[in-house]
Amino acid sequence: SYVLSQPPSVSVAPGQTATITCGASYIGSKSVHWYQQRPGQAPVLVVYDDNDRPSGIPERFSGSNSGNTATLTITRVEVGDEADYYCQVWHSNSDYTNVVFGGGTKLTVL
Amino acid sequence: QVQLLQSGPGLVKPSQTLSLTCVISGDSVSTNSAAWLWFRQSPSRGLEWLGRTFYRSRWFNDYALFVKSRISINTDTSKNQFSLQLTSVTPEDAAVYYCARGVAVPGHPTSYFDAWGQGSLVTVSS
């Protein structure tokens, strides 16, 4: 199975930059998508195809993907950015296709 | 703007069938540019994909291996909705269930998920 590894938690002060990583073998060859999930709410797409933003998502959210690590970067962090963040890819072989999520990273804004 | 509205029982007895429905507004279940998916989320298992359905001249379904023997996703084009059925549930199936829209990209029927239902908490208990 294909496993996406995220740090369980990241802490950052308001106004600083948060970096959340998603590690997996040759993830740079895949399209990585990122979701924000606030407590009690459904996930919200914040970055797709490694580094594109849906309409309505602030430019402060950006992504990159190379080698074995994809990264979500949030600049000028705000208290409202406090949430869980999940990376996601599709993984398939000759036998099956599967959606894979990382375990999630809790972003705490100090 | 696409909106997905979920409904269904919040309590299911062990060995019985979990059934949830997702009504689509702002798009069509028969669109060629998206797929319709079910996920679930629990503290012990995280976010899990369960399956999807999509229309490309005919209907396609595929399911996650770990539920493949117990799951069915169906569509009702007259009501513009799709539904999840999961048979023989156990307490391990207790979770928040989500429906979602998956955007198609060239060469792939589904890529990222840009619209989600509100979530349905399902408890499995007698």
mmCIF file of C-alpha atoms in Angstrom:
data_model
loop_
_atom_site.group_PDB
_atom_site.id
_atom_site.type_symbol
_atom_site.label_atom_id
_atom_site.label_comp_id
_atom_site.label_asym_id
_atom_site.label_seq_id
_atom_site.Cartn_x
_atom_site.Cartn_y
_atom_site.Cartn_z
ATOM 1 C CA SER A 1 0.000 0.000 0.000
ATOM 2 C CA TYR A 2 1.031 3.596 -0.554
ATOM 3 C CA VAL A 3 1.484 5.631 2.631
ATOM 4 C CA LEU A 4 1.571 9.414 2.970
ATOM 5 C CA SER A 5 3.426 10.612 6.067
ATOM 6 C CA GLN A 6 2.584 13.938 7.699
ATOM 7 C CA PRO A 7 3.838 15.404 10.969
ATOM 8 C CA PRO A 8 1.068 15.133 13.574
ATOM 9 C CA SER A 9 1.334 18.765 14.553
ATOM 10 C CA VAL A 10 2.827 22.080 13.546
ATOM 11 C CA SER A 11 2.768 25.224 15.655
ATOM 12 C CA VAL A 12 3.344 28.752 14.427
ATOM 13 C CA ALA A 13 2.802 32.269 15.679
ATOM 14 C CA PRO A 14 0.368 34.598 13.895
ATOM 15 C CA GLY A 15 2.003 36.342 10.959
ATOM 16 C CA GLN A 16 4.648 33.676 10.556
ATOM 17 C CA THR A 17 4.925 30.955 7.901
ATOM 18 C CA ALA A 18 3.669 27.413 8.428
ATOM 19 C CA THR A 19 5.139 24.533 6.466
ATOM 20 C CA ILE A 20 3.388 21.146 6.396
ATOM 21 C CA THR A 21 5.071 18.237 4.674
ATOM 22 C CA CYS A 22 3.701 15.083 3.071
ATOM 23 C CA GLY A 23 6.243 12.388 2.426
ATOM 24 C CA ALA A 24 6.048 9.284 0.273
ATOM 25 C CA SER A 25 8.074 7.349 -2.228
ATOM 26 C CA TYR A 26 8.232 9.213 -5.590
ATOM 27 C CA ILE A 27 5.352 11.503 -4.595
ATOM 28 C CA GLY A 28 6.855 14.061 -6.959
ATOM 29 C CA SER A 29 5.492 11.987 -9.833
ATOM 30 C CA LYS A 30 1.936 12.334 -8.560
ATOM 31 C CA SER A 31 -0.535 15.206 -8.297
ATOM 32 C CA VAL A 32 -0.948 16.175 -4.663
ATOM 33 C CA HIS A 33 -4.004 17.896 -3.244
ATOM 34 C CA TRP A 34 -4.421 19.526 0.157
ATOM 35 C CA TYR A 35 -7.509 19.907 2.336
ATOM 36 C CA GLN A 36 -8.239 22.013 5.377
ATOM 37 C CA GLN A 37 -10.641 20.655 7.977
ATOM 38 C CA ARG A 38 -11.874 22.690 10.895
ATOM 39 C CA PRO A 39 -13.419 20.856 13.882
ATOM 40 C CA GLY A 40 -16.875 19.509 13.128
ATOM 41 C CA GLN A 41 -16.725 20.535 9.469
ATOM 42 C CA ALA A 42 -16.154 18.797 6.167
ATOM 43 C CA PRO A 43 -12.774 19.052 4.448
ATOM 44 C CA VAL A 44 -12.200 22.020 2.157
ATOM 45 C CA LEU A 45 -9.855 21.918 -0.820
ATOM 46 C CA VAL A 46 -7.115 24.545 -0.440
ATOM 47 C CA VAL A 47 -4.517 23.442 -3.002
ATOM 48 C CA TYR A 48 -4.868 21.087 -5.958
ATOM 49 C CA ASP A 49 -2.468 19.701 -8.540
ATOM 50 C CA ASP A 50 0.526 20.435 -6.315
ATOM 51 C CA ASN A 51 0.305 24.230 -6.393
ATOM 52 C CA ASP A 52 -3.020 25.546 -7.750
ATOM 53 C CA ARG A 53 -5.586 27.281 -5.593
ATOM 54 C CA PRO A 54 -9.370 27.019 -5.942
ATOM 55 C CA SER A 55 -11.212 30.286 -6.240
ATOM 56 C CA GLY A 56 -11.774 31.844 -2.866
ATOM 57 C CA ILE A 57 -8.637 30.406 -1.268
ATOM 58 C CA PRO A 58 -6.183 33.155 -0.249
ATOM 59 C CA GLU A 59 -2.856 33.495 -2.028
ATOM 60 C CA ARG A 60 -1.241 32.822 1.341
ATOM 61 C CA PHE A 61 -1.806 29.113 0.624
ATOM 62 C CA SER A 62 0.650 27.507 -1.777
ATOM 63 C CA GLY A 63 2.135 24.105 -2.489
ATOM 64 C CA SER A 64 5.129 22.398 -3.977
ATOM 65 C CA ASN A 65 5.995 18.819 -4.825
ATOM 66 C CA SER A 66 9.293 17.205 -5.733
ATOM 67 C CA GLY A 67 11.100 13.950 -5.118
ATOM 68 C CA ASN A 68 9.693 12.270 -2.037
ATOM 69 C CA THR A 69 8.101 15.320 -0.399
ATOM 70 C CA ALA A 70 5.136 17.563 -1.074
ATOM 71 C CA THR A 71 4.741 20.727 0.955
ATOM 72 C CA LEU A 72 1.874 23.021 1.875
ATOM 73 C CA THR A 73 3.000 26.510 2.825
ATOM 74 C CA ILE A 74 0.815 29.043 4.575
ATOM 75 C CA THR A 75 2.313 32.513 4.794
ATOM 76 C CA ARG A 76 1.181 35.270 7.151
ATOM 77 C CA VAL A 77 -0.668 32.708 9.245
ATOM 78 C CA GLU A 78 -3.930 33.854 10.842
ATOM 79 C CA VAL A 79 -5.796 32.467 13.839
ATOM 80 C CA GLY A 80 -8.504 31.326 11.422
ATOM 81 C CA ASP A 81 -6.028 29.000 9.711
ATOM 82 C CA GLU A 82 -5.973 26.747 12.771
ATOM 83 C CA ALA A 83 -7.245 23.393 11.518
ATOM 84 C CA ASP A 84 -6.225 19.912 10.438
ATOM 85 C CA TYR A 85 -4.574 19.663 7.018
ATOM 86 C CA TYR A 86 -4.535 16.531 4.863
ATOM 87 C CA CYS A 87 -2.599 15.699 1.723
ATOM 88 C CA GLN A 88 -4.156 13.365 -0.845
ATOM 89 C CA VAL A 89 -3.122 11.478 -3.962
ATOM 90 C CA TRP A 90 -4.501 8.763 -6.169
ATOM 91 C CA HIS A 91 -2.510 5.546 -6.249
ATOM 92 C CA SER A 92 -3.101 2.696 -8.642
ATOM 93 C CA ASN A 93 -1.519 -0.462 -9.927
ATOM 94 C CA SER A 94 -2.664 -3.232 -12.195
ATOM 95 C CA ASP A 95 -5.032 -4.566 -9.525
ATOM 96 C CA TYR A 96 -6.686 -1.556 -7.982
ATOM 97 C CA THR A 97 -7.104 2.177 -7.736
ATOM 98 C CA ASN A 98 -7.185 3.924 -4.411
ATOM 99 C CA VAL A 99 -7.450 7.366 -2.854
ATOM 100 C CA VAL A 100 -4.758 7.874 -0.257
ATOM 101 C CA PHE A 101 -4.857 10.517 2.462
ATOM 102 C CA GLY A 102 -2.110 11.462 4.826
ATOM 103 C CA GLY A 103 -2.759 11.095 8.529
ATOM 104 C CA GLY A 104 -3.312 14.820 8.902
ATOM 105 C CA THR A 105 -1.393 17.640 10.536
ATOM 106 C CA LYS A 106 -2.918 19.771 13.239
ATOM 107 C CA LEU A 107 -1.893 23.384 12.741
ATOM 108 C CA THR A 108 -1.893 25.343 15.974
ATOM 109 C CA VAL A 109 -1.630 29.107 15.837
ATOM 110 C CA LEU A 110 0.007 30.180 19.082
ATOM 111 C CA GLN B 1 -21.919 26.494 -6.967
ATOM 112 C CA VAL B 2 -22.244 22.810 -6.242
ATOM 113 C CA GLN B 3 -23.906 21.794 -3.008
ATOM 114 C CA LEU B 4 -24.246 18.291 -1.618
ATOM 115 C CA LEU B 5 -26.851 17.481 1.014
ATOM 116 C CA GLN B 6 -26.600 14.198 2.860
ATOM 117 C CA SER B 7 -29.356 12.311 4.632
ATOM 118 C CA GLY B 8 -29.830 8.968 6.307
ATOM 119 C CA PRO B 9 -30.096 7.243 9.685
ATOM 120 C CA GLY B 10 -27.537 8.057 12.317
ATOM 121 C CA LEU B 11 -27.905 4.722 14.091
ATOM 122 C CA VAL B 12 -27.524 1.307 12.500
ATOM 123 C CA LYS B 13 -27.658 -2.061 14.230
ATOM 124 C CA PRO B 14 -24.767 -4.503 13.874
ATOM 125 C CA SER B 15 -25.112 -6.840 10.874
ATOM 126 C CA GLN B 16 -27.604 -4.500 9.206
ATOM 127 C CA THR B 17 -27.178 -2.205 6.208
ATOM 128 C CA LEU B 18 -26.020 1.392 6.389
ATOM 129 C CA SER B 19 -27.773 3.586 3.805
ATOM 130 C CA LEU B 20 -27.005 7.222 3.035
ATOM 131 C CA THR B 21 -28.131 9.534 0.254
ATOM 132 C CA CYS B 22 -26.449 12.599 -1.233
ATOM 133 C CA VAL B 23 -28.564 15.077 -3.186
ATOM 134 C CA ILE B 24 -26.715 17.219 -5.714
ATOM 135 C CA SER B 25 -27.570 20.818 -6.565
ATOM 136 C CA GLY B 26 -25.643 22.945 -9.043
ATOM 137 C CA ASP B 27 -24.392 19.994 -11.100
ATOM 138 C CA SER B 28 -25.668 16.759 -12.601
ATOM 139 C CA VAL B 29 -24.946 13.261 -11.361
ATOM 140 C CA SER B 30 -24.656 12.322 -15.046
ATOM 141 C CA THR B 31 -21.995 14.908 -15.864
ATOM 142 C CA ASN B 32 -18.988 13.800 -17.885
ATOM 143 C CA SER B 33 -16.646 16.103 -15.987
ATOM 144 C CA ALA B 34 -16.898 14.744 -12.446
ATOM 145 C CA ALA B 35 -17.338 11.678 -10.297
ATOM 146 C CA TRP B 36 -19.346 11.223 -7.126
ATOM 147 C CA LEU B 37 -17.677 9.663 -4.124
ATOM 148 C CA TRP B 38 -18.183 8.480 -0.587
ATOM 149 C CA PHE B 39 -15.654 8.790 2.225
ATOM 150 C CA ARG B 40 -15.674 8.187 5.936
ATOM 151 C CA GLN B 41 -13.617 9.485 8.821
ATOM 152 C CA SER B 42 -12.961 8.098 12.264
ATOM 153 C CA PRO B 43 -10.311 8.863 14.903
ATOM 154 C CA SER B 44 -8.842 5.380 14.595
ATOM 155 C CA ARG B 45 -8.770 5.082 10.792
ATOM 156 C CA GLY B 46 -8.557 8.675 9.571
ATOM 157 C CA LEU B 47 -10.046 9.705 6.241
ATOM 158 C CA GLU B 48 -10.924 6.744 4.036
ATOM 159 C CA TRP B 49 -12.208 6.590 0.492
ATOM 160 C CA LEU B 50 -15.038 4.081 0.060
ATOM 161 C CA GLY B 51 -15.994 4.272 -3.585
ATOM 162 C CA ARG B 52 -17.129 6.327 -6.545
ATOM 163 C CA THR B 53 -19.547 6.393 -9.418
ATOM 164 C CA PHE B 54 -19.269 8.333 -12.658
ATOM 165 C CA TYR B 55 -20.830 8.512 -16.086
ATOM 166 C CA ARG B 56 -18.815 8.367 -19.278
ATOM 167 C CA SER B 57 -21.303 7.176 -21.896
ATOM 168 C CA ARG B 58 -22.155 4.481 -19.365
ATOM 169 C CA TRP B 59 -21.975 4.176 -15.597
ATOM 170 C CA PHE B 60 -18.780 3.132 -13.860
ATOM 171 C CA ASN B 61 -18.306 2.201 -10.229
ATOM 172 C CA ASP B 62 -15.246 1.285 -8.312
ATOM 173 C CA TYR B 63 -14.717 0.604 -4.672
ATOM 174 C CA ALA B 64 -11.970 0.514 -2.110
ATOM 175 C CA LEU B 65 -10.632 -3.005 -1.691
ATOM 176 C CA PHE B 66 -11.314 -3.166 2.030
ATOM 177 C CA VAL B 67 -15.107 -2.687 1.554
ATOM 178 C CA LYS B 68 -15.536 -4.052 -1.952
ATOM 179 C CA SER B 69 -17.549 -7.090 -0.834
ATOM 180 C CA ARG B 70 -20.000 -5.002 1.205
ATOM 181 C CA ILE B 71 -20.494 -1.730 -0.657
ATOM 182 C CA SER B 72 -22.799 -0.485 -3.362
ATOM 183 C CA ILE B 73 -23.080 3.050 -4.791
ATOM 184 C CA ASN B 74 -26.128 3.785 -6.882
ATOM 185 C CA THR B 75 -27.488 6.787 -8.718
ATOM 186 C CA ASP B 76 -30.961 8.190 -9.269
ATOM 187 C CA THR B 77 -30.854 10.580 -12.196
ATOM 188 C CA SER B 78 -34.495 11.619 -11.740
ATOM 189 C CA LYS B 79 -33.641 12.953 -8.267
ATOM 190 C CA ASN B 80 -30.068 13.961 -9.139
ATOM 191 C CA GLN B 81 -28.650 12.010 -6.236
ATOM 192 C CA PHE B 82 -26.407 9.101 -5.398
ATOM 193 C CA SER B 83 -26.467 6.738 -2.495
ATOM 194 C CA LEU B 84 -24.254 4.510 -0.393
ATOM 195 C CA GLN B 85 -25.162 1.118 0.935
ATOM 196 C CA LEU B 86 -22.798 -0.749 3.232
ATOM 197 C CA THR B 87 -23.937 -4.184 4.333
ATOM 198 C CA SER B 88 -23.138 -6.273 7.405
ATOM 199 C CA VAL B 89 -21.921 -3.336 9.469
ATOM 200 C CA THR B 90 -19.903 -3.757 12.638
ATOM 201 C CA PRO B 91 -18.836 -1.214 15.266
ATOM 202 C CA GLU B 92 -15.712 -0.673 13.130
ATOM 203 C CA ASP B 93 -17.958 1.013 10.553
ATOM 204 C CA ALA B 94 -18.940 3.771 12.963
ATOM 205 C CA ALA B 95 -17.673 7.039 11.518
ATOM 206 C CA VAL B 96 -18.617 10.347 9.970
ATOM 207 C CA TYR B 97 -19.534 9.653 6.359
ATOM 208 C CA TYR B 98 -19.089 12.244 3.607
ATOM 209 C CA CYS B 99 -20.174 12.442 0.005
ATOM 210 C CA ALA B 100 -18.073 14.534 -2.365
ATOM 211 C CA ARG B 101 -17.597 15.601 -5.958
ATOM 212 C CA GLY B 102 -14.392 14.587 -7.684
ATOM 213 C CA VAL B 103 -13.234 16.734 -10.572
ATOM 214 C CA ALA B 104 -12.158 14.937 -13.719
ATOM 215 C CA VAL B 105 -8.935 15.867 -15.449
ATOM 216 C CA PRO B 106 -7.577 14.699 -18.830
ATOM 217 C CA GLY B 107 -6.768 11.035 -18.571
ATOM 218 C CA HIS B 108 -8.303 10.584 -15.132
ATOM 219 C CA PRO B 109 -12.005 10.334 -14.248
ATOM 220 C CA THR B 110 -11.342 11.800 -10.828
ATOM 221 C CA SER B 111 -8.597 13.970 -9.380
ATOM 222 C CA TYR B 112 -9.321 16.301 -6.480
ATOM 223 C CA PHE B 113 -12.470 16.756 -4.430
ATOM 224 C CA ASP B 114 -13.883 20.249 -4.598
ATOM 225 C CA ALA B 115 -17.284 19.913 -2.950
ATOM 226 C CA TRP B 116 -18.261 17.935 0.122
ATOM 227 C CA GLY B 117 -21.468 17.110 1.912
ATOM 228 C CA GLN B 118 -21.981 18.235 5.471
ATOM 229 C CA GLY B 119 -21.130 14.837 6.948
ATOM 230 C CA SER B 120 -23.300 12.204 8.602
ATOM 231 C CA LEU B 121 -22.350 10.697 11.946
ATOM 232 C CA VAL B 122 -23.200 7.006 11.901
ATOM 233 C CA THR B 123 -23.190 4.958 15.089
ATOM 234 C CA VAL B 124 -23.320 1.162 15.013
ATOM 235 C CA SER B 125 -25.048 -0.203 18.085
ATOM 236 C CA SER B 126 -27.821 -2.556 19.086
#
